[in-house]
Coordinates of C-alpha atoms in Angstrom, one line a residue:
M14 CA 0.0 0.0 0.1
K15 CA 1.2 3.5 -0.8
K16 CA 2.3 5.8 1.9
S17 CA -0.4 8.2 0.7
D18 CA -3.0 5.5 1.0
I19 CA -1.9 4.5 4.5
T20 CA -2.1 8.2 5.6
R21 CA -5.7 8.4 4.1
S22 CA -6.8 5.2 5.8
R23 CA -5.5 6.6 9.2
I24 CA -7.3 9.9 8.9
L25 CA -10.5 8.1 8.0
E26 CA -10.2 5.7 11.0
V27 CA -9.6 8.6 13.4
A28 CA -12.2 10.8 12.0
T29 CA -14.8 7.9 12.1
R30 CA -14.1 7.3 15.8
L31 CA -14.2 10.9 16.7
F32 CA -17.5 11.3 14.7
A33 CA -18.9 8.4 16.4
T34 CA -18.1 9.6 20.0
Q35 CA -18.5 13.2 19.5
G36 CA -21.0 13.8 16.6
Y37 CA -20.3 15.9 13.6
S38 CA -20.8 19.4 15.1
A39 CA -18.2 18.8 18.0
T40 CA -15.6 17.3 15.8
G41 CA -13.2 19.7 14.1
F42 CA -10.6 19.4 11.4
R43 CA -7.9 20.5 13.8
Q44 CA -8.8 17.6 16.2
I45 CA -8.8 15.1 13.3
A46 CA -5.4 16.3 12.2
R47 CA -3.9 16.3 15.7
D48 CA -5.1 12.8 16.4
S49 CA -4.0 11.5 13.0
E50 CA -0.7 13.2 13.4
V51 CA -1.0 14.9 10.0
S52 CA -1.3 18.6 8.9
L53 CA -4.7 20.3 8.0
N54 CA -3.5 20.6 4.4
T55 CA -3.0 16.8 4.3
I56 CA -6.5 16.1 5.4
T57 CA -7.8 18.8 3.0
Y58 CA -5.8 17.3 0.2
H59 CA -7.3 13.8 0.8
F60 CA -10.9 14.9 1.6
G61 CA -11.5 18.3 0.6
S62 CA -13.8 19.3 3.6
K63 CA -15.3 17.9 6.8
D64 CA -18.5 17.3 5.2
L65 CA -16.9 15.1 2.5
L66 CA -14.9 13.4 5.1
Y67 CA -17.9 12.7 7.3
R68 CA -20.0 11.4 4.2
E69 CA -17.1 9.1 3.3
A70 CA -16.9 7.6 6.8
I71 CA -20.6 7.0 7.0
S72 CA -20.8 5.4 3.6
I73 CA -17.9 2.9 4.5
V74 CA -19.3 1.9 8.0
A75 CA -22.9 1.7 6.8
E76 CA -22.0 -0.5 3.9
R77 CA -20.0 -2.7 6.3
H78 CA -22.8 -3.2 8.8
L79 CA -26.1 -2.7 6.6
A80 CA -25.3 -4.0 3.2
N81 CA -27.9 -6.6 2.0
A82 CA -25.3 -9.1 0.8
D83 CA -23.6 -9.1 4.2
Y84 CA -26.6 -10.5 6.2
Y85 CA -29.2 -11.7 3.8
S86 CA -27.3 -13.3 0.9
D87 CA -28.5 -16.8 1.9
V88 CA -32.2 -16.0 1.8
P89 CA -33.8 -17.3 -1.4
E90 CA -35.7 -14.9 -3.4
G91 CA -39.1 -16.6 -2.7
G92 CA -38.4 -17.4 0.9
F93 CA -38.5 -20.8 2.4
S94 CA -41.1 -23.7 2.1
A95 CA -40.1 -25.4 5.3
P96 CA -40.6 -23.4 8.5
Q97 CA -37.5 -24.8 10.2
D98 CA -35.4 -23.5 7.2
A99 CA -36.9 -20.1 7.6
A100 CA -36.2 -20.2 11.4
N101 CA -32.6 -21.2 11.0
A102 CA -32.1 -18.4 8.3
L103 CA -33.6 -15.9 10.9
G104 CA -31.2 -17.2 13.6
R105 CA -28.2 -16.9 11.2
I106 CA -29.2 -13.3 10.3
V107 CA -29.6 -12.2 13.9
R108 CA -26.3 -13.7 14.9
R109 CA -24.6 -11.7 12.1
M110 CA -26.3 -8.7 13.2
A111 CA -25.4 -9.2 16.8
R112 CA -21.8 -9.8 16.0
A113 CA -21.6 -6.7 13.8
S114 CA -23.3 -4.5 16.6
L115 CA -22.2 -5.9 19.9
L116 CA -18.6 -7.3 19.6
P117 CA -16.1 -4.7 21.1
E118 CA -14.3 -4.3 17.9
N119 CA -17.5 -3.5 16.1
R120 CA -19.6 -1.8 18.5
W121 CA -18.2 1.7 18.1
E122 CA -19.0 1.6 14.4
M123 CA -22.7 0.8 15.0
G124 CA -22.8 3.6 17.6
F125 CA -21.5 6.0 14.7
I126 CA -24.5 4.8 12.6
M127 CA -26.8 5.5 15.3
R128 CA -25.3 8.9 16.1
A129 CA -25.5 9.8 12.5
L130 CA -29.2 9.1 12.3
M131 CA -29.6 11.3 15.5
D132 CA -27.5 14.1 14.1
G133 CA -30.2 14.4 11.5
R134 CA -28.1 15.5 8.4
Q135 CA -30.6 14.6 5.8
D136 CA -28.3 13.3 3.0
E137 CA -26.4 10.9 5.4
V138 CA -29.7 9.9 7.0
N139 CA -31.2 9.0 3.6
G140 CA -28.2 6.9 2.7
I141 CA -28.2 4.9 5.8
L142 CA -32.0 4.4 5.6
E143 CA -31.5 3.2 1.9
R144 CA -29.3 0.4 3.1
I145 CA -31.5 -0.4 5.9
H146 CA -34.5 -0.9 3.7
A147 CA -32.5 -2.9 1.3
A148 CA -31.4 -5.1 4.1
E149 CA -35.0 -5.5 5.5
D150 CA -35.8 -7.3 2.2
G151 CA -34.3 -10.6 3.4
L152 CA -36.1 -10.4 6.8
L153 CA -39.3 -9.8 4.9
R154 CA -38.8 -12.8 2.7
I155 CA -38.5 -14.8 5.8
V156 CA -41.6 -13.3 7.5
K157 CA -43.8 -13.6 4.3
T158 CA -43.1 -17.5 4.2
A159 CA -43.8 -18.0 8.0
P160 CA -46.9 -19.8 9.2
N161 CA -48.2 -16.5 10.6
P162 CA -47.1 -14.1 7.9
L163 CA -47.4 -10.4 9.0
S164 CA -48.9 -7.5 7.3
D165 CA -46.4 -4.8 6.0
R166 CA -47.3 -2.6 8.9
D167 CA -46.9 -5.4 11.4
F168 CA -43.6 -6.3 9.9
R169 CA -42.3 -2.8 10.6
F170 CA -43.1 -3.1 14.2
W171 CA -41.7 -6.6 14.4
Q172 CA -38.5 -5.6 12.7
R173 CA -37.9 -2.6 15.0
Q174 CA -38.5 -4.7 18.0
L175 CA -35.7 -6.9 16.8
R176 CA -33.4 -3.9 16.3
A177 CA -34.5 -2.5 19.6
Q178 CA -33.4 -5.6 21.5
L179 CA -29.9 -5.4 19.8
L180 CA -29.7 -1.7 20.5
F181 CA -30.5 -2.4 24.2
F182 CA -27.5 -4.7 24.6
A183 CA -25.4 -2.3 22.6
S184 CA -26.3 0.6 24.7
S185 CA -26.2 -1.3 28.2
H186 CA -23.3 -3.4 27.7
V187 CA -21.6 -2.1 30.9
S188 CA -24.5 -2.9 33.1
V189 CA -25.1 -6.2 31.3
C190 CA -21.4 -7.2 31.9
M191 CA -21.7 -6.5 35.5
E192 CA -24.9 -8.6 35.7
F193 CA -23.4 -11.7 34.0
G194 CA -19.8 -11.2 35.6
L195 CA -18.2 -10.3 32.5
Q196 CA -15.3 -7.9 31.6
E197 CA -16.6 -7.5 28.0
Y198 CA -18.9 -9.2 25.5
T199 CA -17.3 -12.4 24.3
P200 CA -18.3 -14.0 20.9
E201 CA -20.0 -17.0 22.8
F202 CA -22.0 -14.4 25.0
V203 CA -22.9 -12.3 21.8
D204 CA -24.2 -15.5 20.1
E205 CA -26.1 -16.4 23.3
I206 CA -27.8 -12.9 23.2
A207 CA -28.6 -13.4 19.5
N208 CA -30.0 -16.9 20.0
N209 CA -32.5 -15.6 22.6
I210 CA -33.5 -12.6 20.5
A211 CA -33.9 -14.9 17.4
A212 CA -36.1 -17.4 19.4
N213 CA -38.3 -14.5 20.6
C214 CA -38.7 -13.2 16.9
A215 CA -39.5 -16.5 15.7
L216 CA -42.1 -17.2 18.2
A217 CA -43.9 -14.0 17.3
I218 CA -44.4 -15.2 13.8
Q219 CA -45.0 -19.0 14.8
L220 CA -41.7 -20.3 13.5
P221 CA -40.0 -23.1 15.4
K222 CA -37.0 -22.2 17.5
P223 CA -33.9 -21.5 15.2
A224 CA -31.2 -24.1 15.4

């Protein structure tokens, strides 16, 4: 990798962490430059402006965590004919979502997405929502082939309840770790969380417990 590419990647990584923890307005070019150990001119050369840097950071993080292919590529276009197959696919999807949002190395990036939505910058919000809506298609295919298929409106509530459960464990990780005697979320514990969430979601649409 070229030195300029390494510098660009470092700036992007530092800026993303700052945007995630502080928000757009509270994060300045000078702080990004200082923490990246580069000059302001270097940041301007690579990204042009804070706005463009923010947009690229959101695009990369959102694509990594919300892209349809990442979570739903193994869901057939027409859904599943066997309820257990649908339940197992739901379980796999929830585990992938949980690992992407709850594991320590990923949690700050999911926090960035949530903060970006709360910051309310319309272009960025629209870009994230487009990815979320594309990702929902895989879940919708599962729900439509369940024994108790949901209406589109009920699906929205069901899907948001799923995300709310993941968000709870993401935002309450300190207290959850204390309750379960953990220093940090482990991959095994994250999978246990996901399995419980998936079982609850499957029950709501009369699917068997995911394997």
